[in-house]
Amino acid sequence: MKGKPKNSSSNRAATSNRNVSTARATMVGFAAIALWSMMMGLVRIVSESFGATLGSAMIYTCGAILLLIFRRPAPLRTAPRRYLLIGGSLFVFYESSIALSIGLASSAAQSVEISLVNYLWPTLMVLLAAMVSRKRHAVWFALPGALVATAGVVLSVGGNSGLDWHAAMQHVTDNPLPYALSFLGALAWSVYAVATPSMSKGYDGTSVFFPCVCVALWIVHFASGEGLPESTPPLHAWLTVLVTAVVIAGGYACWGFGILHGSMEKMAIASYATPVLSVGASAVLLGLSLSLPFWCGALLVAAGSVLNLLIKPR
């Protein structure tokens, strides 16, 4: 009789420890969203000094070095080969496709439209997570919140004048490749976020995948023929490369830890805030003013997240 309460107590303690660990890991995942919010503005500043392809290659090279120093990966022999192959391919494809899609944009307006396509990844991730949850009608329960949040993203990214859909469709017809790459990248990242936790068996390959992204981006840079900047960039430009590398690498490190050990459902819902926070941070970094549509879109994103939290399958 004395043994039962003791076992029950130890079980409760173990469960509590697991819950605390999951909660902490989820908070670490949330930190990635905050870090990524600064990514667009910082990358823009770097690209103005070094060019799109060279700037991206330098950022990811610095990020890979930082990860290898401060977050050295476990030996590769301990990693599941399926995870390294599939997860690594999805990771590298996403980063390369985003860099290429931005580089192939023919105008600033087209860059905004391409970024909007990329910002479909939170919606795709929520819907994919619902599909694999094995809960009855999970996708239908997730759909209202996903639609409301996506509408908020469209409104926020569109700015004061909104998006000219007729012109956007004409842009897609004239230059379809960057839009296709951006959508495929968004789909690849959502699949990576949802599928890799079960394949990884606890192995975090972020520090392994980053050098692969570096190689891909350097290949893209040399293939593009952009070369080096005409004049040597100032010191603050080099410092911005380092800060951007810290933000991006740190964000992926936090996200990788979060999806492996935290709540995928909560992180997926919180990811809706990524594009809105990104636009807000870019406005601060680039000295832009936030419009009324932005704030209305932010409210819609919050409303969509709340819907996903309140409307759950039984």
Tab-separated table of C-alpha atoms in Angstrom:
chain	number	residue	atom	x	y	z
A	1	MET	CA	0.000	0.000	0.000
A	2	LYS	CA	2.844	2.379	0.760
A	3	GLY	CA	4.406	1.808	-2.633
A	4	LYS	CA	1.415	3.039	-4.654
A	5	PRO	CA	1.345	6.641	-3.435
A	6	LYS	CA	5.108	6.844	-3.954
A	7	ASN	CA	4.855	5.616	-7.552
A	8	SER	CA	1.909	7.882	-8.227
A	9	SER	CA	3.818	10.858	-6.853
A	10	SER	CA	6.890	10.087	-8.948
A	11	ASN	CA	4.732	9.723	-12.056
A	12	ARG	CA	3.119	13.077	-11.407
A	13	ALA	CA	6.545	14.639	-10.917
A	14	ALA	CA	7.803	13.155	-14.173
A	15	THR	CA	4.733	14.406	-15.993
A	16	SER	CA	5.190	17.855	-14.463
A	17	ASN	CA	8.838	17.945	-15.551
A	18	ARG	CA	7.855	17.009	-19.085
A	19	ASN	CA	5.195	19.721	-19.124
A	20	VAL	CA	7.624	22.352	-17.857
A	21	SER	CA	10.171	21.254	-20.468
A	22	THR	CA	7.567	21.467	-23.222
A	23	ALA	CA	6.429	24.906	-22.046
A	24	ARG	CA	9.985	26.209	-21.968
A	25	ALA	CA	10.756	24.776	-25.390
A	26	THR	CA	7.605	26.411	-26.767
A	27	MET	CA	8.711	29.772	-25.341
A	28	VAL	CA	12.072	29.286	-27.040
A	29	GLY	CA	10.164	28.680	-30.277
A	30	PHE	CA	8.233	31.922	-29.723
A	31	ALA	CA	11.580	33.735	-29.466
A	32	ALA	CA	12.290	32.688	-33.061
A	33	ILE	CA	9.213	34.605	-34.226
A	34	ALA	CA	10.448	37.741	-32.451
A	35	LEU	CA	13.918	37.387	-33.982
A	36	TRP	CA	12.568	36.732	-37.483
A	37	SER	CA	10.504	39.928	-37.293
A	38	MET	CA	13.751	41.891	-37.726
A	39	MET	CA	14.971	39.743	-40.597
A	40	MET	CA	13.350	41.518	-43.561
A	41	GLY	CA	14.458	45.023	-42.589
A	42	LEU	CA	18.016	43.944	-41.775
A	43	VAL	CA	18.389	41.902	-44.975
A	44	ARG	CA	17.153	44.920	-46.934
A	45	ILE	CA	19.843	47.116	-45.336
A	46	VAL	CA	22.536	44.520	-46.101
A	47	SER	CA	21.398	44.090	-49.708
A	48	GLU	CA	21.611	47.851	-50.295
A	49	SER	CA	25.320	47.726	-49.398
A	50	PHE	CA	26.400	44.339	-50.791
A	51	GLY	CA	23.722	43.353	-53.303
A	52	ALA	CA	20.992	40.722	-52.956
A	53	THR	CA	22.927	37.514	-53.648
A	54	LEU	CA	26.272	38.495	-52.086
A	55	GLY	CA	24.560	39.923	-49.006
A	56	SER	CA	22.520	36.748	-48.477
A	57	ALA	CA	25.573	34.518	-48.945
A	58	MET	CA	27.579	36.576	-46.430
A	59	ILE	CA	24.746	36.578	-43.880
A	60	TYR	CA	24.302	32.813	-43.971
A	61	THR	CA	28.053	32.207	-43.924
A	62	CYS	CA	28.366	34.252	-40.723
A	63	GLY	CA	25.293	32.536	-39.303
A	64	ALA	CA	26.692	29.079	-40.040
A	65	ILE	CA	29.976	29.958	-38.329
A	66	LEU	CA	28.144	31.296	-35.269
A	67	LEU	CA	26.019	28.164	-35.009
A	68	LEU	CA	29.032	25.867	-35.335
A	69	ILE	CA	30.780	27.816	-32.549
A	70	PHE	CA	27.927	28.310	-30.095
A	71	ARG	CA	25.600	25.440	-31.004
A	72	ARG	CA	27.795	22.655	-32.271
A	73	PRO	CA	25.655	19.825	-33.661
A	74	ALA	CA	25.703	16.306	-32.310
A	75	PRO	CA	27.741	13.782	-34.349
A	76	LEU	CA	26.141	13.072	-37.714
A	77	ARG	CA	26.223	9.335	-37.064
A	78	THR	CA	23.566	9.848	-34.384
A	79	ALA	CA	21.190	11.608	-36.789
A	80	PRO	CA	18.533	9.641	-38.696
A	81	ARG	CA	19.530	9.547	-42.355
A	82	ARG	CA	15.950	10.136	-43.447
A	83	TYR	CA	15.828	13.346	-41.409
A	84	LEU	CA	19.142	14.599	-42.772
A	85	LEU	CA	18.108	13.886	-46.356
A	86	ILE	CA	14.485	15.058	-46.337
A	87	GLY	CA	14.750	17.731	-43.645
A	88	GLY	CA	17.990	19.113	-45.030
A	89	SER	CA	16.623	19.237	-48.578
A	90	LEU	CA	13.491	21.103	-47.442
A	91	PHE	CA	15.539	23.555	-45.338
A	92	VAL	CA	18.037	24.335	-48.105
A	93	PHE	CA	15.315	24.554	-50.758
A	94	TYR	CA	13.288	27.013	-48.685
A	95	GLU	CA	16.183	29.368	-48.024
A	96	SER	CA	17.465	29.192	-51.605
A	97	SER	CA	14.020	29.679	-53.143
A	98	ILE	CA	13.314	32.761	-51.025
A	99	ALA	CA	16.681	34.312	-51.923
A	100	LEU	CA	16.140	33.544	-55.607
A	101	SER	CA	12.542	34.784	-55.682
A	102	ILE	CA	13.534	38.144	-54.193
A	103	GLY	CA	16.459	38.412	-56.607
A	104	LEU	CA	14.241	37.633	-59.601
A	105	ALA	CA	11.631	40.256	-58.691
A	106	SER	CA	11.550	42.942	-61.380
A	107	SER	CA	10.317	45.780	-59.142
A	108	ALA	CA	9.732	46.830	-55.537
A	109	ALA	CA	5.991	46.268	-55.959
A	110	GLN	CA	6.647	42.730	-57.157
A	111	SER	CA	8.874	42.107	-54.135
A	112	VAL	CA	5.933	42.956	-51.853
A	113	GLU	CA	3.682	40.572	-53.767
A	114	ILE	CA	6.312	37.815	-53.588
A	115	SER	CA	6.752	38.340	-49.852
A	116	LEU	CA	2.988	38.021	-49.468
A	117	VAL	CA	3.106	34.630	-51.203
A	118	ASN	CA	5.896	33.569	-48.845
A	119	TYR	CA	3.791	34.650	-45.862
A	120	LEU	CA	1.313	31.907	-46.679
A	121	TRP	CA	3.566	29.494	-44.752
A	122	PRO	CA	1.866	30.032	-41.348
A	123	THR	CA	-1.536	29.168	-42.848
A	124	LEU	CA	-0.113	26.156	-44.672
A	125	MET	CA	1.631	25.003	-41.494
A	126	VAL	CA	-1.521	25.264	-39.374
A	127	LEU	CA	-3.548	23.343	-41.955
A	128	LEU	CA	-0.852	20.661	-42.360
A	129	ALA	CA	-0.555	20.307	-38.584
A	130	ALA	CA	-4.329	19.819	-38.433
A	131	MET	CA	-4.168	17.215	-41.201
A	132	VAL	CA	-1.577	15.092	-39.394
A	133	SER	CA	-3.115	15.518	-35.929
A	134	ARG	CA	-5.483	12.549	-36.508
A	135	LYS	CA	-8.267	14.517	-34.824
A	136	ARG	CA	-11.673	14.314	-36.431
A	137	HIS	CA	-12.488	17.276	-38.708
A	138	ALA	CA	-9.327	19.060	-37.476
A	139	VAL	CA	-8.789	20.839	-40.815
A	140	TRP	CA	-12.324	22.259	-40.835
A	141	PHE	CA	-11.861	23.572	-37.308
A	142	ALA	CA	-8.536	25.207	-38.260
A	143	LEU	CA	-9.824	26.749	-41.502
A	144	PRO	CA	-11.789	29.783	-40.118
A	145	GLY	CA	-8.870	31.073	-38.075
A	146	ALA	CA	-6.472	30.447	-40.967
A	147	LEU	CA	-8.633	32.458	-43.387
A	148	VAL	CA	-9.088	35.371	-40.967
A	149	ALA	CA	-5.361	35.524	-40.150
A	150	THR	CA	-4.380	35.305	-43.832
A	151	ALA	CA	-6.745	38.174	-44.633
A	152	GLY	CA	-4.961	40.162	-41.929
A	153	VAL	CA	-1.592	39.379	-43.501
A	154	VAL	CA	-2.842	40.556	-46.912
A	155	LEU	CA	-4.154	43.797	-45.408
A	156	SER	CA	-0.984	44.449	-43.392
A	157	VAL	CA	1.511	43.754	-46.157
A	158	GLY	CA	-0.541	45.672	-48.718
A	159	GLY	CA	0.124	49.012	-46.989
A	160	ASN	CA	-1.820	52.251	-47.430
A	161	SER	CA	-2.949	51.596	-50.986
A	162	GLY	CA	-3.569	47.886	-50.520
A	163	LEU	CA	-2.688	45.348	-53.175
A	164	ASP	CA	-3.652	45.926	-56.801
A	165	TRP	CA	-4.874	42.431	-57.645
A	166	HIS	CA	-5.252	43.138	-61.370
A	167	ALA	CA	-1.682	44.393	-61.573
A	168	ALA	CA	-0.483	41.498	-59.407
A	169	MET	CA	-2.005	38.933	-61.769
A	170	GLN	CA	-0.358	40.701	-64.695
A	171	HIS	CA	2.976	40.513	-62.853
A	172	VAL	CA	2.520	36.772	-62.311
A	173	THR	CA	1.794	36.278	-66.005
A	174	ASP	CA	4.818	38.329	-67.071
A	175	ASN	CA	7.267	36.829	-64.554
A	176	PRO	CA	5.858	33.613	-63.019
A	177	LEU	CA	9.108	32.027	-61.769
A	178	PRO	CA	9.647	34.113	-58.575
A	179	TYR	CA	6.026	33.627	-57.528
A	180	ALA	CA	6.281	29.876	-58.073
A	181	LEU	CA	9.538	29.722	-56.113
A	182	SER	CA	8.057	31.752	-53.256
A	183	PHE	CA	4.977	29.518	-53.006
A	184	LEU	CA	7.002	26.305	-53.225
A	185	GLY	CA	9.328	27.692	-50.561
A	186	ALA	CA	6.398	28.473	-48.253
A	187	LEU	CA	5.060	24.952	-48.800
A	188	ALA	CA	8.501	23.427	-48.180
A	189	TRP	CA	8.927	25.301	-44.897
A	190	SER	CA	5.478	24.323	-43.645
A	191	VAL	CA	6.207	20.665	-44.467
A	192	TYR	CA	9.593	20.957	-42.747
A	193	ALA	CA	8.058	22.397	-39.588
A	194	VAL	CA	5.321	19.766	-39.374
A	195	ALA	CA	7.096	16.633	-40.622
A	196	THR	CA	10.643	16.824	-39.290
A	197	PRO	CA	9.933	16.487	-35.525
A	198	SER	CA	8.818	12.872	-35.978
A	199	MET	CA	11.681	12.065	-38.372
A	200	SER	CA	14.442	13.696	-36.333
A	201	LYS	CA	14.069	11.526	-33.200
A	202	GLY	CA	15.319	14.479	-31.160
A	203	TYR	CA	18.255	15.406	-33.408
A	204	ASP	CA	18.429	19.113	-34.288
A	205	GLY	CA	20.048	19.571	-37.688
A	206	THR	CA	19.867	23.378	-37.872
A	207	SER	CA	23.632	23.774	-37.441
A	208	VAL	CA	24.180	21.097	-40.107
A	209	PHE	CA	21.753	22.552	-42.635
A	210	PHE	CA	23.035	26.131	-42.427
A	211	PRO	CA	26.412	25.427	-44.099
A	212	CYS	CA	24.506	23.683	-46.905
A	213	VAL	CA	22.451	26.846	-47.407
A	214	CYS	CA	25.730	28.812	-47.564
A	215	VAL	CA	27.041	26.614	-50.368
A	216	ALA	CA	23.776	26.963	-52.292
A	217	LEU	CA	23.730	30.772	-51.926
A	218	TRP	CA	27.364	31.161	-52.971
A	219	ILE	CA	26.619	29.070	-56.058
A	220	VAL	CA	23.631	31.322	-56.796
A	221	HIS	CA	25.794	34.424	-56.326
A	222	PHE	CA	28.593	33.314	-58.646
A	223	ALA	CA	26.077	32.030	-61.190
A	224	SER	CA	24.270	35.387	-61.176
A	225	GLY	CA	27.426	37.250	-62.155
A	226	GLU	CA	26.780	40.117	-59.715
A	227	GLY	CA	30.369	40.149	-58.456
A	228	LEU	CA	31.584	42.495	-55.706
A	229	PRO	CA	30.293	45.964	-54.728
A	230	GLU	CA	31.755	48.855	-56.746
A	231	SER	CA	33.031	50.535	-53.562
A	232	THR	CA	34.004	49.148	-50.160
A	233	PRO	CA	30.931	49.251	-47.857
A	234	PRO	CA	31.296	51.268	-44.614
A	235	LEU	CA	31.924	49.667	-41.229
A	236	HIS	CA	28.271	49.817	-40.152
A	237	ALA	CA	27.326	47.720	-43.191
A	238	TRP	CA	29.681	44.940	-42.077
A	239	LEU	CA	28.284	45.160	-38.547
A	240	THR	CA	24.771	44.869	-39.969
A	241	VAL	CA	25.802	41.619	-41.688
A	242	LEU	CA	26.880	40.240	-38.315
A	243	VAL	CA	23.715	41.412	-36.532
A	244	THR	CA	21.540	39.966	-39.289
A	245	ALA	CA	23.396	36.651	-39.074
A	246	VAL	CA	22.787	36.553	-35.309
A	247	VAL	CA	19.086	37.300	-35.800
A	248	ILE	CA	18.546	34.690	-38.541
A	249	ALA	CA	20.750	31.937	-37.120
A	250	GLY	CA	19.402	32.540	-33.615
A	251	GLY	CA	15.858	32.431	-34.924
A	252	TYR	CA	16.365	29.093	-36.668
A	253	ALA	CA	18.149	27.651	-33.640
A	254	CYS	CA	15.227	28.658	-31.391
A	255	TRP	CA	12.656	27.377	-33.894
A	256	GLY	CA	14.459	24.065	-34.333
A	257	PHE	CA	14.551	23.534	-30.569
A	258	GLY	CA	10.911	24.547	-30.246
A	259	ILE	CA	9.497	22.216	-32.902
A	260	LEU	CA	11.490	19.278	-31.522
A	261	HIS	CA	10.624	19.712	-27.846
A	262	GLY	CA	7.732	22.206	-27.643
A	263	SER	CA	4.084	22.424	-28.695
A	264	MET	CA	3.858	22.386	-32.497
A	265	GLU	CA	0.211	23.485	-32.330
A	266	LYS	CA	0.937	26.611	-30.245
A	267	MET	CA	3.960	27.537	-32.333
A	268	ALA	CA	1.971	27.138	-35.544
A	269	ILE	CA	-0.737	29.496	-34.264
A	270	ALA	CA	1.819	32.019	-32.969
A	271	SER	CA	3.555	31.985	-36.366
A	272	TYR	CA	0.661	34.026	-37.773
A	273	ALA	CA	2.274	37.018	-36.067
A	274	THR	CA	5.500	36.642	-38.084
A	275	PRO	CA	4.566	38.744	-41.152
A	276	VAL	CA	2.861	41.466	-39.123
A	277	LEU	CA	5.787	41.749	-36.692
A	278	SER	CA	8.131	41.708	-39.679
A	279	VAL	CA	6.391	44.658	-41.326
A	280	GLY	CA	6.366	46.543	-38.008
A	281	ALA	CA	10.060	45.914	-37.347
A	282	SER	CA	10.937	46.833	-40.941
A	283	ALA	CA	9.076	50.117	-40.542
A	284	VAL	CA	11.189	50.936	-37.481
A	285	LEU	CA	14.498	49.833	-39.039
A	286	LEU	CA	13.869	51.532	-42.388
A	287	GLY	CA	12.178	54.655	-41.019
A	288	LEU	CA	8.722	53.986	-42.484
A	289	SER	CA	5.344	54.957	-41.017
A	290	LEU	CA	2.737	52.319	-40.152
A	291	SER	CA	-0.667	52.785	-41.763
A	292	LEU	CA	-4.216	52.170	-40.571
A	293	PRO	CA	-4.511	49.055	-42.804
A	294	PHE	CA	-1.479	47.636	-40.996
A	295	TRP	CA	-3.129	47.959	-37.591
A	296	CYS	CA	-6.430	46.572	-38.919
A	297	GLY	CA	-4.511	43.641	-40.381
A	298	ALA	CA	-2.727	43.100	-37.070
A	299	LEU	CA	-6.110	42.858	-35.324
A	300	LEU	CA	-7.289	40.300	-37.889
A	301	VAL	CA	-4.133	38.217	-37.368
A	302	ALA	CA	-4.737	38.280	-33.611
A	303	ALA	CA	-8.396	37.368	-34.158
A	304	GLY	CA	-7.437	34.439	-36.380
A	305	SER	CA	-5.017	33.164	-33.751
A	306	VAL	CA	-7.677	33.424	-31.059
A	307	LEU	CA	-10.137	31.523	-33.256
A	308	ASN	CA	-7.610	28.695	-33.650
A	309	LEU	CA	-7.173	28.585	-29.873
A	310	LEU	CA	-10.917	28.597	-29.121
A	311	ILE	CA	-12.193	26.386	-31.939
A	312	LYS	CA	-10.648	22.973	-31.484
A	313	PRO	CA	-11.744	19.509	-32.601
A	314	ARG	CA	-12.958	17.133	-29.934
